[in-house]
The first five atom37 places (N, CA, C, CB, O) and aatype in JSON, in Angstrom:
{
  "aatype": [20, 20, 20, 20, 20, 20, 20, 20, 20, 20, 20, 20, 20, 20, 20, 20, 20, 20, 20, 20, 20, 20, 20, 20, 20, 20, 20, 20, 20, 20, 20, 20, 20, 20, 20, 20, 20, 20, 20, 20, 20, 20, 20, 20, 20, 20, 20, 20, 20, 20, 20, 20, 20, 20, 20, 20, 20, 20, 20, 20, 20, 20, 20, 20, 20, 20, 20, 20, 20, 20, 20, 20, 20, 20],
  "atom_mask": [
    [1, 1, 1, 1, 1],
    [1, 1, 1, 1, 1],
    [1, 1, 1, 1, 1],
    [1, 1, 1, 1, 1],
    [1, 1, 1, 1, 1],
    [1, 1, 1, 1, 1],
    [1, 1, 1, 1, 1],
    [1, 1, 1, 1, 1],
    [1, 1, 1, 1, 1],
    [1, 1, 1, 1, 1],
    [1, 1, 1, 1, 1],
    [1, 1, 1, 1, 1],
    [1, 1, 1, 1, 1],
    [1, 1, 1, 1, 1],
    [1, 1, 1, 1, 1],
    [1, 1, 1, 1, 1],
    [1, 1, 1, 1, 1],
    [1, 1, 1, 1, 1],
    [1, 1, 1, 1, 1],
    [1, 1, 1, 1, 1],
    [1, 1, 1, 1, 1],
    [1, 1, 1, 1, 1],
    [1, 1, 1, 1, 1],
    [1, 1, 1, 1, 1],
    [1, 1, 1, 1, 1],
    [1, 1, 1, 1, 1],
    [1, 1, 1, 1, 1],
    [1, 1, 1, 1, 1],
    [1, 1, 1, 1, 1],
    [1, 1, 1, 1, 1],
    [1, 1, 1, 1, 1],
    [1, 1, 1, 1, 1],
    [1, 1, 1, 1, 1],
    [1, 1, 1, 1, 1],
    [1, 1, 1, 1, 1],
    [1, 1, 1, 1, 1],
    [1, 1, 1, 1, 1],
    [1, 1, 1, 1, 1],
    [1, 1, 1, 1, 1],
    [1, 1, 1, 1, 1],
    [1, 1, 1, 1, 1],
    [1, 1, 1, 1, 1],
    [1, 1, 1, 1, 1],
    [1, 1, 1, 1, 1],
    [1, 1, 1, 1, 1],
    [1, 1, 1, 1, 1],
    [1, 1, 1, 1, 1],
    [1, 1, 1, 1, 1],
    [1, 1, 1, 1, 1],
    [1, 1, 1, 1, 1],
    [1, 1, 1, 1, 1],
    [1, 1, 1, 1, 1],
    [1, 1, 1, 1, 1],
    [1, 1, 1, 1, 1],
    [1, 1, 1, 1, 1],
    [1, 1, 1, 1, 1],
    [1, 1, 1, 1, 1],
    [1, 1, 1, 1, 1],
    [1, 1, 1, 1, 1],
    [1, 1, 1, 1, 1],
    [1, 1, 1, 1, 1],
    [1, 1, 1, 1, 1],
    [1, 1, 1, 1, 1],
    [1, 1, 1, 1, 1],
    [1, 1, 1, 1, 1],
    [1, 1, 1, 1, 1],
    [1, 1, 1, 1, 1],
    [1, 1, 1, 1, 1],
    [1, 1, 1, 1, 1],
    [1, 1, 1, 1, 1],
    [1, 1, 1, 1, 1],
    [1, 1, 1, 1, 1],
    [1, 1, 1, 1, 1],
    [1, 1, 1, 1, 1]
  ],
  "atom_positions": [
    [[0.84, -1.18, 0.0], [0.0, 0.0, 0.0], [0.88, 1.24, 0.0], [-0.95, 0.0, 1.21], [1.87, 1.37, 0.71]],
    [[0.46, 2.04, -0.78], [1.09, 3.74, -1.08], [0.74, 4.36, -0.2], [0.66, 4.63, -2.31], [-0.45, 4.38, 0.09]],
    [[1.81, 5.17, 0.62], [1.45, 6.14, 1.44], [0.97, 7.22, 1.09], [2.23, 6.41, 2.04], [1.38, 7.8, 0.08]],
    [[-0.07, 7.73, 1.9], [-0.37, 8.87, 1.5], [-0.51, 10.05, 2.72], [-1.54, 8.64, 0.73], [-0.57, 9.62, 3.87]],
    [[-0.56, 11.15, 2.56], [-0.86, 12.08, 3.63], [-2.28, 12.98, 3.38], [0.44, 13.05, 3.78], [-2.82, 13.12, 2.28]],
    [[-2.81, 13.61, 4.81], [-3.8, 14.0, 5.05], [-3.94, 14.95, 3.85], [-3.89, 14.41, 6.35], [-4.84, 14.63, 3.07]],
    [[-3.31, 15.96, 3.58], [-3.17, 16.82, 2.54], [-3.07, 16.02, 1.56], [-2.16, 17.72, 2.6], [-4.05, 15.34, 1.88]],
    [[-2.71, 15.54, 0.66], [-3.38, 14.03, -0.38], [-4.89, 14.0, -0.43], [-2.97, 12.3, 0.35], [-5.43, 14.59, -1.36]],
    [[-5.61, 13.4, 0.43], [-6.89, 13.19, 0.61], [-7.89, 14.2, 0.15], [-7.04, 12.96, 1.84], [-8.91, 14.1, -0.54]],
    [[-7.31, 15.21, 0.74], [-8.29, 16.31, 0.68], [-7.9, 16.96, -0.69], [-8.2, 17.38, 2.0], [-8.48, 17.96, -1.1]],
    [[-7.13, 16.48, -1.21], [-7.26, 16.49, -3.11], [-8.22, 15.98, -4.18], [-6.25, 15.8, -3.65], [-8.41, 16.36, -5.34]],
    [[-8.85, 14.81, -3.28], [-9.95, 14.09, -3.87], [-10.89, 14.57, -4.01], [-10.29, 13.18, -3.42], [-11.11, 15.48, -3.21]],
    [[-11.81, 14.33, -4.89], [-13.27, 14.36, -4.77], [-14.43, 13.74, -3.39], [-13.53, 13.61, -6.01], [-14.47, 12.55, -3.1]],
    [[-15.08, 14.56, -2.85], [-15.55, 14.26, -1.75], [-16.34, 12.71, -2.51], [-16.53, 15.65, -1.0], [-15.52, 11.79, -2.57]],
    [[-16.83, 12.58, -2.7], [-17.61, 11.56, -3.09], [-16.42, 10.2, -2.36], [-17.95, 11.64, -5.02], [-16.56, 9.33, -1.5]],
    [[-15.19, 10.69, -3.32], [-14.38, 9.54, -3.69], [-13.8, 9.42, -1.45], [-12.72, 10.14, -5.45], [-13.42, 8.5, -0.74]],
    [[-14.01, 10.61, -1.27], [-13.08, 10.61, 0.3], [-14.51, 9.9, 1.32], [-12.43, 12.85, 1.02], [-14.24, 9.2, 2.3]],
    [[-15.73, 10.15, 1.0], [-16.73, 9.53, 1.69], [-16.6, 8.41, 1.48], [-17.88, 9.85, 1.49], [-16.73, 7.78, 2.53]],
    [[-16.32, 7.54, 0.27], [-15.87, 6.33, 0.64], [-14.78, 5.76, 1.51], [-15.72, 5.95, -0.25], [-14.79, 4.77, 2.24]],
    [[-14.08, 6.4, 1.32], [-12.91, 6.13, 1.99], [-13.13, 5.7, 3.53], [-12.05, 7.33, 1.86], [-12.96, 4.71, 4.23]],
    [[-13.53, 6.84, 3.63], [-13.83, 7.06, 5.06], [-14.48, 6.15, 5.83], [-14.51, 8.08, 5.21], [-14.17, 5.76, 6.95]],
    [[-15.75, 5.72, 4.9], [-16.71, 4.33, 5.19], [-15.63, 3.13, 5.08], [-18.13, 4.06, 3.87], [-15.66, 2.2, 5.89]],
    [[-15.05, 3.16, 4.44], [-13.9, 1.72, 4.54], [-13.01, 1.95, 5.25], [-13.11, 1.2, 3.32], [-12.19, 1.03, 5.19]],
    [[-12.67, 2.86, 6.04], [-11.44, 3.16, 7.21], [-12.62, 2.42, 8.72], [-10.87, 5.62, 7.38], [-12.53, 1.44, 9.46]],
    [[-13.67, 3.57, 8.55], [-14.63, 3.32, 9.54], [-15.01, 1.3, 10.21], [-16.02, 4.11, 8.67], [-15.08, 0.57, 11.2]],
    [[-15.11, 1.36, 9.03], [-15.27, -0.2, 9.11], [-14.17, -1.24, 9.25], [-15.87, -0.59, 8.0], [-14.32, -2.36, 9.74]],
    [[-13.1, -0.75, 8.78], [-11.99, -1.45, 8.79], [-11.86, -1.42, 10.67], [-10.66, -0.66, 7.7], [-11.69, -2.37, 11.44]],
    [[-12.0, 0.02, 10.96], [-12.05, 0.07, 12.91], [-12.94, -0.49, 13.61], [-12.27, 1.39, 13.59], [-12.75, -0.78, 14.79]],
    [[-14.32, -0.77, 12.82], [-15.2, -1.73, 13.67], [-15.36, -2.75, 13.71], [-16.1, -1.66, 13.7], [-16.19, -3.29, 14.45]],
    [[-14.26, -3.61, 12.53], [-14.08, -4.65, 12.51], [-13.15, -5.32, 13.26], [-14.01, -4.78, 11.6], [-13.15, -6.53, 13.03]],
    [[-12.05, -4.82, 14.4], [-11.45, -4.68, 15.2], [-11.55, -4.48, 16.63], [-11.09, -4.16, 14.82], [-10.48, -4.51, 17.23]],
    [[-12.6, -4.29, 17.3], [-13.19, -3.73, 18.54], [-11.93, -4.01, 19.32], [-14.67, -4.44, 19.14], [-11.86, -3.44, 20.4]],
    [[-10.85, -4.83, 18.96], [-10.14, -4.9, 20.4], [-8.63, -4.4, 20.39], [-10.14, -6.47, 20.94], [-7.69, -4.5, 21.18]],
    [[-8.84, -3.76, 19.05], [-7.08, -3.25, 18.69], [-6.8, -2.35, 19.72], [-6.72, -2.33, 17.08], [-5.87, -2.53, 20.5]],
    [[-7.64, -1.28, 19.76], [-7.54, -0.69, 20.99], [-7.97, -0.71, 22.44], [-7.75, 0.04, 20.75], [-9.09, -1.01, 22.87]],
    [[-6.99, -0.37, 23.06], [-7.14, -0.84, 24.82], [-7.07, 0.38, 25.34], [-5.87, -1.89, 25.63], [-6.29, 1.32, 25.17]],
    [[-8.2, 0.2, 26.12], [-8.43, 1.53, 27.17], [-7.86, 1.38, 28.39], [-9.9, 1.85, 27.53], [-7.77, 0.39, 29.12]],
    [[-7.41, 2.71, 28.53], [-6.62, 3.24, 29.69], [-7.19, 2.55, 30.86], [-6.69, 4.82, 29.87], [-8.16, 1.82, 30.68]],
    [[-6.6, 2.73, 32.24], [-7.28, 1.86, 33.4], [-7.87, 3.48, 33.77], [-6.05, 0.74, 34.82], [-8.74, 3.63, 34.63]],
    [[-7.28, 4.69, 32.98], [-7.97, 5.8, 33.78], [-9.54, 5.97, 32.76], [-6.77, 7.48, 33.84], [-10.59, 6.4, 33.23]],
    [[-9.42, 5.64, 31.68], [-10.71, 5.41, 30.84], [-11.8, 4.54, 31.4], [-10.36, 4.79, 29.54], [-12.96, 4.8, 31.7]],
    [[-10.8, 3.0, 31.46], [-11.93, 2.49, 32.73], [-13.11, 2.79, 34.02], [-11.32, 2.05, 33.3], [-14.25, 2.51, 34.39]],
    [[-11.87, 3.6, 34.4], [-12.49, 4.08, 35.48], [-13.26, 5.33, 35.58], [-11.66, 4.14, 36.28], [-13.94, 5.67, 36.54]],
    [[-13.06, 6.06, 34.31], [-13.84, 7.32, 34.19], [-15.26, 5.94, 33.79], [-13.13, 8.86, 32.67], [-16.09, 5.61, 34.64]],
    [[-15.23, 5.6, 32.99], [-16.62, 4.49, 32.78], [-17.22, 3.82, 33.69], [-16.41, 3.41, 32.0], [-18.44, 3.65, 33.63]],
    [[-16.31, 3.2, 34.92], [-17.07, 2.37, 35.71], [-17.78, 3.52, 36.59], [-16.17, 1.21, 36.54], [-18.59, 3.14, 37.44]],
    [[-17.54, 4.97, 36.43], [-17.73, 5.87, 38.04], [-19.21, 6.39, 37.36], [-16.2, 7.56, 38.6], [-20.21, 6.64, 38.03]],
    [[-19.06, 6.51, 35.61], [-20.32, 7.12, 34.96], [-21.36, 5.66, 35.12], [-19.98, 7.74, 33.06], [-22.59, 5.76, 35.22]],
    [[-20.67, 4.4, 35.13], [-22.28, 4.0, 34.84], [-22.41, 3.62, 36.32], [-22.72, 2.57, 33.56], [-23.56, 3.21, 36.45]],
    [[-21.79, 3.57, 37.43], [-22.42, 3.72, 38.56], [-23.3, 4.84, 39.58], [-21.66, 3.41, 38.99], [-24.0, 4.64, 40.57]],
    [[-22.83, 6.35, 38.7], [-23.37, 7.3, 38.81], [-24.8, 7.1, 37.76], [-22.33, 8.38, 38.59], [-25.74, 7.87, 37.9]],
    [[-24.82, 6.35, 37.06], [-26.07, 5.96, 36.14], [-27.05, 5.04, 37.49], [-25.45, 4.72, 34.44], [-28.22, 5.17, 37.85]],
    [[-26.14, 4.26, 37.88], [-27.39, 2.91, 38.39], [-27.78, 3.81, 40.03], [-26.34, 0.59, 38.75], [-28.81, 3.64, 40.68]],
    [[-26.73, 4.66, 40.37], [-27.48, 5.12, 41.55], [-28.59, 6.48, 41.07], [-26.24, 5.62, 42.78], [-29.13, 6.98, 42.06]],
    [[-28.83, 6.86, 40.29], [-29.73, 8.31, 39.99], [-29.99, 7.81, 38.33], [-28.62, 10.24, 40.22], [-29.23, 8.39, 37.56]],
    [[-30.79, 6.99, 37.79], [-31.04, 6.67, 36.45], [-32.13, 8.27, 35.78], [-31.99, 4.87, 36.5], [-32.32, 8.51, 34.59]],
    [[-32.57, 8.98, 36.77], [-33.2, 9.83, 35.94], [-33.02, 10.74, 35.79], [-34.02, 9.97, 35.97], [-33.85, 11.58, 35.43]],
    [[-31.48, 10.98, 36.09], [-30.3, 12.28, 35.98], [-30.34, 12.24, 33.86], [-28.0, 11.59, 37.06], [-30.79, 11.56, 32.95]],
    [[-29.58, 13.4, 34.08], [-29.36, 13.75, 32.47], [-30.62, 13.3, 31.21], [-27.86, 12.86, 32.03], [-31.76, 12.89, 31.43]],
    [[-30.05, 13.5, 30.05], [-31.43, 13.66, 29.58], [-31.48, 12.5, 28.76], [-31.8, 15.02, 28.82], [-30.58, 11.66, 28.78]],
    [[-32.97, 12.37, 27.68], [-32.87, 11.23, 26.88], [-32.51, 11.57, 25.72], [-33.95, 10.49, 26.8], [-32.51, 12.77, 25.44]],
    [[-32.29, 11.01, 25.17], [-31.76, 10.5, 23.96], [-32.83, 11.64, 22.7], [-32.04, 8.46, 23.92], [-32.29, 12.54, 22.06]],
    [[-34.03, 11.37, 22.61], [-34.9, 12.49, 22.1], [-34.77, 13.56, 22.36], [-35.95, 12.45, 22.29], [-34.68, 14.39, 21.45]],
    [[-34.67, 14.13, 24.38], [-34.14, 15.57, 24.43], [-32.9, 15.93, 23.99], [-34.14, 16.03, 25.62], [-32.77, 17.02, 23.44]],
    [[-32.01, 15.24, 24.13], [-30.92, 15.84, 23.35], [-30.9, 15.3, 21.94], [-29.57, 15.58, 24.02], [-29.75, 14.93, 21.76]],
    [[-31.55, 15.09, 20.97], [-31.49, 14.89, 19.22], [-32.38, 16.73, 19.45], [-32.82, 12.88, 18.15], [-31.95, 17.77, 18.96]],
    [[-33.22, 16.63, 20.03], [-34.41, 17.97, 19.97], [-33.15, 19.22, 20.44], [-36.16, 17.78, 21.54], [-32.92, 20.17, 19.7]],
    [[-32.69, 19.08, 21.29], [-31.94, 20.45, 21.78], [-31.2, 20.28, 20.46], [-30.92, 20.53, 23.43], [-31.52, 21.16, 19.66]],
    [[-30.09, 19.22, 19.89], [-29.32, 19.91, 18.9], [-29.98, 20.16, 17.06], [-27.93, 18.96, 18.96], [-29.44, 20.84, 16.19]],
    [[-31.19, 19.4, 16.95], [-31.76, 20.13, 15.9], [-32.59, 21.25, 15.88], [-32.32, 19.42, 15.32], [-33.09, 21.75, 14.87]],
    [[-32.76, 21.72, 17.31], [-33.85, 22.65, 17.49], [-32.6, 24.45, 16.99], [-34.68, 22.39, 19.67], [-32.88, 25.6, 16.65]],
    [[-31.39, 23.72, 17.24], [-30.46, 25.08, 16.82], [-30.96, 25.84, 16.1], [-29.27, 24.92, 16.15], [-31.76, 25.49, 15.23]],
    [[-30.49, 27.46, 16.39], [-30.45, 27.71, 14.82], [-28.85, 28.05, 14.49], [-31.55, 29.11, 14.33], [-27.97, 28.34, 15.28]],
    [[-28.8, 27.93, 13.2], [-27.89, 27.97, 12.48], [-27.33, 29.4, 12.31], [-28.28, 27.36, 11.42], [-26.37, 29.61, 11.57]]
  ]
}
């Protein structure tokens, strides 16, 4: 494979870089375990979903926040 750089890419035609992108994307989700999280990542996660199971009706749902960020204006 030919190297290329970020400045390269953005020479393309978007069309041609949206693909790309979808085959990078996937190439990373086809992987779930290449990357390893920090024990401080961990633990920022284990403290949020235990701050989840003790107060479940803290923060908002999923609809209020799609509504707050399409309700923007531009």
């Amino acid at each position: 494979m030919s190297k290329f750089s970020a400045a390269d890419v953005i020479q393309v035609p978007v069309e041609e870089r949206l693909r790309l992108l979808d085959d990078i994307w996937n190439s990373i989700a086809d992987a779930p375990n290449a990357l390893k999280l920090s024990d401080e990542d961990k633990k920022l996660i284990d403290e949020r979903l235990e701050a989840r199971r003790q107060n479940p009706s803290a923060g908002s749902s999923w609809e209020e926040v799609y509504t707050r960020i399409t309700s923007r204006k531009k």
